Amino acid sequence: MKNLIIATSLLALGTLGAVSPALVHEADCPYCKLKLVQNTNAKDNEVVVRFGNKKIEYRCIYCVFADQKKLTGDLIVYAPSEAAGKPVLVRRTGGNWTAPEGTVFLNAFRRHQECAGLSRTFSSKSAFDRYVAANNVANAKALTLKEMLAEVAKAN
């Protein structure tokens, strides 16, 4: 009986080991069609939009704003911030966008393949400044929500 329990346990562990890589989801951004950039222990990258009972993941905050016409009604965007596990909540209620006071946006990518690192949300200007310095971001400008939305609208 003891051998049966050990064998069953080993089989279960082997099965779990075989399944765990599948738990990491790889998907394409619904807007830009590039692969989503997965979160790491040090940095969140996945931008999650929740509306009703649904959840959609995007590659960056730019993609969310550019694709917003497809999303009807009120929604909440969980935008990665400078702190892993602490997203900035950007909301659209009644067609109006809001973000917490002090929120700033970076939108400095030239090619969309760079968007996950160069189109981001920060809880403060000082967090933005630290990120820009640490990542050597050229021509970075801290944008308000209104400015970010205007840049996205202008490009689309």
Coordinates of N, CA and C in Angstrom, one line a residue:
M1 N 0.8 -1.2 0.0 CA 0.0 0.0 0.0 C 0.9 1.2 0.0
K2 N 2.0 1.2 0.8 CA 2.8 2.4 0.9 C 3.5 2.7 -0.5
N3 N 3.9 1.6 -1.2 CA 4.5 1.8 -2.5 C 3.4 2.4 -3.5
L4 N 2.2 2.0 -3.4 CA 1.1 2.5 -4.2 C 1.0 4.0 -4.0
I5 N 1.0 4.4 -2.7 CA 0.9 5.9 -2.4 C 2.1 6.6 -2.9
I6 N 3.3 6.1 -2.8 CA 4.5 6.8 -3.3 C 4.4 6.9 -4.8
A7 N 4.0 5.8 -5.5 CA 3.9 5.8 -6.9 C 2.9 6.8 -7.4
T8 N 1.7 6.8 -6.7 CA 0.7 7.8 -7.1 C 1.2 9.2 -6.9
S9 N 1.9 9.5 -5.8 CA 2.4 10.8 -5.5 C 3.4 11.2 -6.6
L10 N 4.3 10.3 -7.0 CA 5.3 10.6 -8.0 C 4.6 10.9 -9.3
L11 N 3.6 10.1 -9.6 CA 2.8 10.3 -10.9 C 2.2 11.7 -10.9
A12 N 1.6 12.0 -9.7 CA 0.9 13.3 -9.6 C 1.9 14.4 -9.8
L13 N 3.1 14.3 -9.1 CA 4.1 15.4 -9.3 C 4.6 15.5 -10.7
G14 N 4.8 14.3 -11.3 CA 5.2 14.3 -12.7 C 4.2 15.0 -13.6
T15 N 2.9 14.7 -13.4 CA 1.8 15.3 -14.1 C 1.8 16.8 -13.9
L16 N 1.9 17.2 -12.7 CA 1.9 18.6 -12.4 C 3.1 19.3 -13.1
G17 N 4.2 18.7 -13.1 CA 5.4 19.3 -13.7 C 5.2 19.4 -15.2
A18 N 4.5 18.5 -15.8 CA 4.2 18.5 -17.2 C 3.2 19.6 -17.6
V19 N 2.3 19.9 -16.6 CA 1.2 20.8 -16.9 C 1.6 22.2 -16.6
S20 N 2.5 22.5 -15.7 CA 2.8 23.8 -15.2 C 3.3 24.8 -16.3
P21 N 4.1 24.3 -17.3 CA 4.4 25.3 -18.3 C 3.2 25.8 -19.1
A22 N 2.2 25.0 -19.2 CA 1.0 25.4 -19.9 C 0.2 26.5 -19.1
L23 N 0.5 26.5 -17.8 CA -0.2 27.6 -17.0 C 0.3 29.0 -17.4
V24 N 1.5 29.1 -17.9 CA 2.0 30.4 -18.4 C 1.3 30.6 -19.7
H25 N 0.5 31.7 -19.8 CA -0.3 31.9 -21.0 C 0.5 32.8 -21.9
E26 N 0.5 32.4 -23.2 CA 1.1 33.3 -24.2 C 0.0 33.6 -25.1
A27 N -0.3 34.9 -25.3 CA -1.3 35.3 -26.1 C -0.9 36.6 -26.9
D28 N -1.6 37.0 -27.8 CA -1.3 38.2 -28.6 C -2.2 39.3 -28.1
C29 N -1.7 40.5 -28.1 CA -2.4 41.7 -27.8 C -3.6 41.9 -28.8
P30 N -4.8 42.1 -28.3 CA -5.9 42.3 -29.2 C -5.8 43.5 -30.1
Y31 N -5.0 44.5 -29.8 CA -4.8 45.7 -30.6 C -3.6 45.5 -31.6
C32 N -2.4 45.4 -31.1 CA -1.2 45.4 -31.9 C -0.8 44.0 -32.5
K33 N -1.4 42.9 -31.9 CA -1.2 41.6 -32.3 C 0.2 41.0 -32.0
L34 N 1.0 41.8 -31.2 CA 2.2 41.3 -30.8 C 2.0 40.5 -29.5
K35 N 3.0 39.6 -29.2 CA 2.9 38.8 -28.0 C 2.8 39.7 -26.7
L36 N 2.0 39.3 -25.8 CA 2.0 40.0 -24.5 C 3.3 39.7 -23.8
V37 N 3.7 40.7 -23.1 CA 5.0 40.6 -22.3 C 4.5 40.2 -20.9
Q38 N 5.1 39.1 -20.4 CA 4.6 38.5 -19.1 C 5.3 39.3 -18.0
N39 N 4.6 39.3 -16.8 CA 5.1 39.9 -15.6 C 6.3 39.1 -15.2
T40 N 7.2 39.8 -14.5 CA 8.4 39.2 -13.8 C 8.3 39.5 -12.3
N41 N 9.2 38.9 -11.5 CA 9.1 39.2 -10.1 C 9.4 40.7 -9.8
A42 N 10.2 41.3 -10.7 CA 10.6 42.7 -10.5 C 9.7 43.7 -11.1
K43 N 9.0 43.3 -12.2 CA 8.3 44.3 -13.0 C 7.0 43.7 -13.6
D44 N 5.9 44.4 -13.4 CA 4.6 44.0 -14.0 C 4.6 44.5 -15.5
N45 N 4.1 43.8 -16.4 CA 4.0 44.2 -17.8 C 2.6 44.1 -18.3
E46 N 1.8 43.1 -17.8 CA 0.5 42.8 -18.3 C -0.5 43.9 -18.0
V47 N -1.1 44.5 -19.0 CA -2.2 45.5 -18.7 C -3.5 44.8 -18.9
V48 N -4.3 44.8 -17.8 CA -5.5 44.1 -17.7 C -6.7 45.1 -17.7
V49 N -7.7 44.8 -18.6 CA -8.9 45.6 -18.6 C -10.0 44.7 -18.2
R50 N -10.8 45.2 -17.2 CA -11.9 44.5 -16.7 C -13.2 45.3 -17.0
F51 N -14.2 44.6 -17.5 CA -15.5 45.3 -17.7 C -16.5 44.2 -17.6
G52 N -17.5 44.4 -16.7 CA -18.5 43.4 -16.4 C -17.8 42.2 -15.8
N53 N -18.1 41.0 -16.4 CA -17.4 39.8 -15.9 C -16.2 39.4 -16.8
K54 N -15.9 40.3 -17.7 CA -14.8 40.0 -18.7 C -13.5 40.6 -18.3
K55 N -12.4 40.0 -18.8 CA -11.1 40.5 -18.6 C -10.3 40.3 -20.0
I56 N -9.6 41.4 -20.4 CA -8.8 41.3 -21.6 C -7.4 41.9 -21.2
E57 N -6.4 41.2 -21.7 CA -5.0 41.6 -21.5 C -4.5 42.3 -22.7
Y58 N -3.8 43.4 -22.5 CA -3.1 44.1 -23.6 C -1.6 44.2 -23.3
R59 N -0.9 44.6 -24.4 CA 0.6 44.7 -24.3 C 1.0 45.9 -23.5
C60 N 0.3 47.0 -23.7 CA 0.7 48.3 -23.1 C -0.5 49.2 -22.9
I61 N -0.4 50.3 -22.2 CA -1.5 51.2 -22.0 C -1.9 51.9 -23.3
Y62 N -0.9 52.1 -24.2 CA -1.3 52.7 -25.5 C -2.3 51.8 -26.2
C63 N -2.0 50.5 -26.2 CA -2.9 49.6 -26.9 C -4.3 49.7 -26.3
V64 N -4.5 49.8 -25.0 CA -5.8 49.9 -24.4 C -6.5 51.1 -24.9
F65 N -5.8 52.3 -24.8 CA -6.5 53.5 -25.2 C -6.8 53.5 -26.8
A66 N -5.9 52.9 -27.6 CA -6.1 52.9 -29.0 C -7.3 52.0 -29.4
D67 N -7.5 51.0 -28.5 CA -8.6 50.0 -28.8 C -9.9 50.2 -28.0
Q68 N -10.0 51.4 -27.4 CA -11.1 51.6 -26.5 C -12.5 51.6 -27.1
K69 N -12.5 51.9 -28.4 CA -13.8 52.0 -29.1 C -14.5 50.6 -29.1
K70 N -13.7 49.5 -29.1 CA -14.2 48.2 -29.1 C -14.8 47.8 -27.8
L71 N -14.4 48.5 -26.7 CA -14.9 48.1 -25.4 C -16.0 49.1 -25.0
T72 N -17.2 48.6 -24.8 CA -18.3 49.4 -24.5 C -18.6 49.4 -23.0
G73 N -19.1 50.5 -22.5 CA -19.5 50.7 -21.1 C -18.3 51.1 -20.2
D74 N -18.6 50.9 -18.9 CA -17.6 51.3 -17.9 C -16.5 50.2 -17.8
L75 N -15.3 50.6 -17.5 CA -14.2 49.6 -17.4 C -13.2 50.1 -16.4
I76 N -12.3 49.2 -16.0 CA -11.2 49.5 -15.1 C -10.0 48.9 -15.8
V77 N -8.9 49.7 -15.9 CA -7.6 49.3 -16.5 C -6.7 49.1 -15.3
Y78 N -6.1 47.9 -15.2 CA -5.1 47.7 -14.2 C -3.8 47.8 -14.9
A79 N -3.2 49.1 -14.8 CA -2.0 49.4 -15.6 C -0.8 49.2 -14.7
P80 N 0.2 48.4 -15.2 CA 1.4 48.2 -14.4 C 2.0 49.5 -14.1
S81 N 2.5 49.6 -12.8 CA 3.2 50.8 -12.3 C 4.6 50.5 -12.1
E82 N 5.3 51.4 -11.4 CA 6.7 51.2 -11.1 C 6.9 50.2 -10.0
A83 N 5.8 49.7 -9.3 CA 5.9 48.7 -8.3 C 5.2 47.5 -8.7
A84 N 5.9 46.4 -8.7 CA 5.3 45.1 -9.1 C 4.2 44.8 -8.1
G85 N 3.0 44.3 -8.6 CA 1.9 44.0 -7.8 C 1.1 45.2 -7.3
K86 N 1.4 46.4 -7.8 CA 0.6 47.6 -7.4 C 0.2 48.4 -8.6
P87 N -0.7 47.9 -9.4 CA -1.1 48.6 -10.6 C -1.8 50.0 -10.3
V88 N -1.7 50.8 -11.3 CA -2.5 52.1 -11.2 C -3.8 51.8 -11.8
L89 N -4.9 52.1 -11.1 CA -6.3 51.9 -11.7 C -6.7 53.1 -12.4
V90 N -6.9 52.9 -13.7 CA -7.4 53.9 -14.6 C -8.8 53.5 -15.0
R91 N -9.8 54.4 -14.8 CA -11.2 54.0 -15.0 C -11.8 54.8 -16.1
R92 N -12.8 54.2 -16.8 CA -13.7 54.9 -17.7 C -15.1 54.7 -17.2
T93 N -15.7 55.7 -16.8 CA -17.1 55.7 -16.3 C -17.9 56.7 -17.0
G94 N -19.0 56.2 -17.6 CA -19.9 57.1 -18.4 C -19.1 57.8 -19.5
G95 N -18.1 57.1 -20.1 CA -17.3 57.7 -21.2 C -16.2 58.6 -20.8
N96 N -16.1 58.9 -19.5 CA -15.0 59.8 -19.0 C -13.9 59.0 -18.3
W97 N -12.7 59.3 -18.7 CA -11.5 58.6 -18.1 C -11.0 59.3 -16.9
T98 N -10.6 58.6 -15.9 CA -10.0 59.1 -14.7 C -8.8 58.3 -14.2
A99 N -7.9 58.9 -13.5 CA -6.8 58.2 -13.0 C -6.5 58.9 -11.6
P100 N -5.9 58.1 -10.7 CA -5.5 58.7 -9.4 C -4.7 60.0 -9.6
E101 N -4.9 60.9 -8.6 CA -4.1 62.2 -8.7 C -2.6 61.9 -8.7
G102 N -1.9 62.6 -9.5 CA -0.5 62.4 -9.6 C 0.0 61.4 -10.6
T103 N -0.9 60.6 -11.2 CA -0.6 59.6 -12.2 C 0.0 60.3 -13.4
V104 N 1.1 59.7 -13.9 CA 1.7 60.2 -15.2 C 1.9 59.0 -16.1
F105 N 2.0 59.3 -17.4 CA 2.2 58.3 -18.4 C 3.4 58.5 -19.2
L106 N 4.0 57.5 -19.7 CA 5.2 57.5 -20.6 C 4.7 57.0 -21.9
N107 N 5.0 57.6 -23.0 CA 4.6 57.2 -24.3 C 5.8 57.5 -25.3
A108 N 6.9 56.7 -25.2 CA 8.1 57.1 -26.0 C 8.5 56.1 -27.0
F109 N 7.7 55.1 -27.3 CA 8.1 54.1 -28.3 C 8.1 54.6 -29.7
R110 N 9.0 54.1 -30.5 CA 9.1 54.5 -31.9 C 8.5 53.3 -32.8
R111 N 8.8 52.1 -32.4 CA 8.3 50.9 -33.0 C 7.4 50.2 -32.0
H112 N 6.3 49.6 -32.4 CA 5.4 49.0 -31.5 C 6.0 47.9 -30.7
Q113 N 7.1 47.3 -31.2 CA 7.7 46.2 -30.5 C 8.3 46.7 -29.1
E114 N 8.5 48.0 -29.0 CA 9.0 48.6 -27.8 C 7.9 49.1 -26.8
C115 N 6.7 48.9 -27.2 CA 5.6 49.6 -26.4 C 5.5 49.1 -25.0
A116 N 5.8 47.8 -24.7 CA 5.6 47.3 -23.3 C 6.5 48.0 -22.3
G117 N 7.7 48.4 -22.8 CA 8.6 49.1 -21.9 C 8.6 50.6 -22.0
L118 N 8.0 51.1 -23.1 CA 8.0 52.6 -23.3 C 6.6 53.2 -23.4
S119 N 5.6 52.5 -23.1 CA 4.3 53.1 -22.9 C 3.7 52.5 -21.6
R120 N 4.0 53.3 -20.6 CA 3.7 52.8 -19.2 C 3.0 53.9 -18.4
T121 N 2.6 53.4 -17.2 CA 1.8 54.3 -16.3 C 2.6 54.3 -14.9
F122 N 2.6 55.5 -14.3 CA 3.4 55.6 -13.0 C 2.5 56.4 -12.0
S123 N 2.7 56.0 -10.8 CA 1.9 56.6 -9.7 C 2.3 58.0 -9.4
S124 N 3.5 58.4 -9.8 CA 4.0 59.8 -9.6 C 5.0 60.2 -10.6
K125 N 5.3 61.5 -10.6 CA 6.3 62.0 -11.5 C 7.7 61.6 -11.0
S126 N 7.9 61.4 -9.7 CA 9.2 61.0 -9.2 C 9.4 59.5 -9.7
A127 N 8.4 58.7 -9.6 CA 8.5 57.3 -10.1 C 8.8 57.2 -11.6
F128 N 8.2 58.1 -12.3 CA 8.4 58.3 -13.8 C 9.9 58.6 -14.0
D129 N 10.4 59.6 -13.3 CA 11.8 60.1 -13.4 C 12.8 58.9 -13.1
R130 N 12.5 58.2 -12.1 CA 13.4 57.0 -11.7 C 13.4 56.0 -12.9
Y131 N 12.3 55.7 -13.4 CA 12.2 54.7 -14.5 C 12.9 55.2 -15.7
V132 N 12.7 56.4 -16.1 CA 13.3 57.0 -17.3 C 14.8 57.0 -17.1
A133 N 15.3 57.3 -16.0 CA 16.8 57.3 -15.7 C 17.3 55.9 -15.7
A134 N 16.7 55.0 -15.1 CA 17.2 53.6 -15.0 C 17.1 52.9 -16.3
N135 N 16.2 53.3 -17.2 CA 16.1 52.6 -18.5 C 16.6 53.5 -19.7
N136 N 17.3 54.6 -19.4 CA 17.9 55.4 -20.4 C 16.9 55.8 -21.5
V137 N 15.7 56.2 -21.1 CA 14.6 56.5 -22.1 C 14.9 57.9 -22.7
A138 N 15.1 58.0 -24.0 CA 15.4 59.3 -24.6 C 14.1 60.0 -24.9
N139 N 14.1 61.3 -24.8 CA 13.0 62.2 -25.1 C 11.7 61.8 -24.4
A140 N 11.9 61.4 -23.1 CA 10.7 61.0 -22.3 C 10.0 62.3 -21.8
K141 N 8.7 62.3 -21.8 CA 7.9 63.4 -21.3 C 6.8 62.8 -20.5
A142 N 6.7 63.3 -19.3 CA 5.6 62.8 -18.4 C 4.3 63.4 -18.9
L143 N 3.4 62.5 -19.2 CA 2.1 63.0 -19.8 C 1.0 62.8 -18.7
T144 N 0.0 63.7 -18.7 CA -1.2 63.6 -17.9 C -2.1 62.6 -18.7
L145 N -3.1 62.2 -18.1 CA -4.1 61.3 -18.7 C -4.7 61.9 -20.0
K146 N -5.0 63.2 -19.8 CA -5.6 63.9 -21.0 C -4.6 64.0 -22.1
E147 N -3.3 64.3 -21.8 CA -2.3 64.4 -22.9 C -2.0 63.0 -23.5
M148 N -2.0 61.9 -22.7 CA -1.8 60.6 -23.2 C -3.0 60.2 -24.2
L149 N -4.2 60.5 -23.8 CA -5.3 60.2 -24.6 C -5.3 61.0 -25.9
A150 N -4.8 62.2 -25.9 CA -4.7 63.0 -27.1 C -3.6 62.5 -28.0
E151 N -2.5 62.0 -27.4 CA -1.4 61.5 -28.3 C -1.9 60.2 -29.0
V152 N -2.6 59.4 -28.3 CA -3.1 58.1 -28.9 C -4.2 58.5 -30.0
A153 N -5.0 59.4 -29.7 CA -6.1 59.8 -30.7 C -5.4 60.4 -31.9
K154 N -4.4 61.2 -31.7 CA -3.7 61.8 -32.9 C -3.0 60.8 -33.7
A155 N -2.5 59.7 -33.2 CA -1.8 58.7 -33.9 C -2.7 57.7 -34.6
N156 N -4.0 57.7 -34.2 CA -4.9 56.7 -34.8 C -5.9 57.4 -35.7

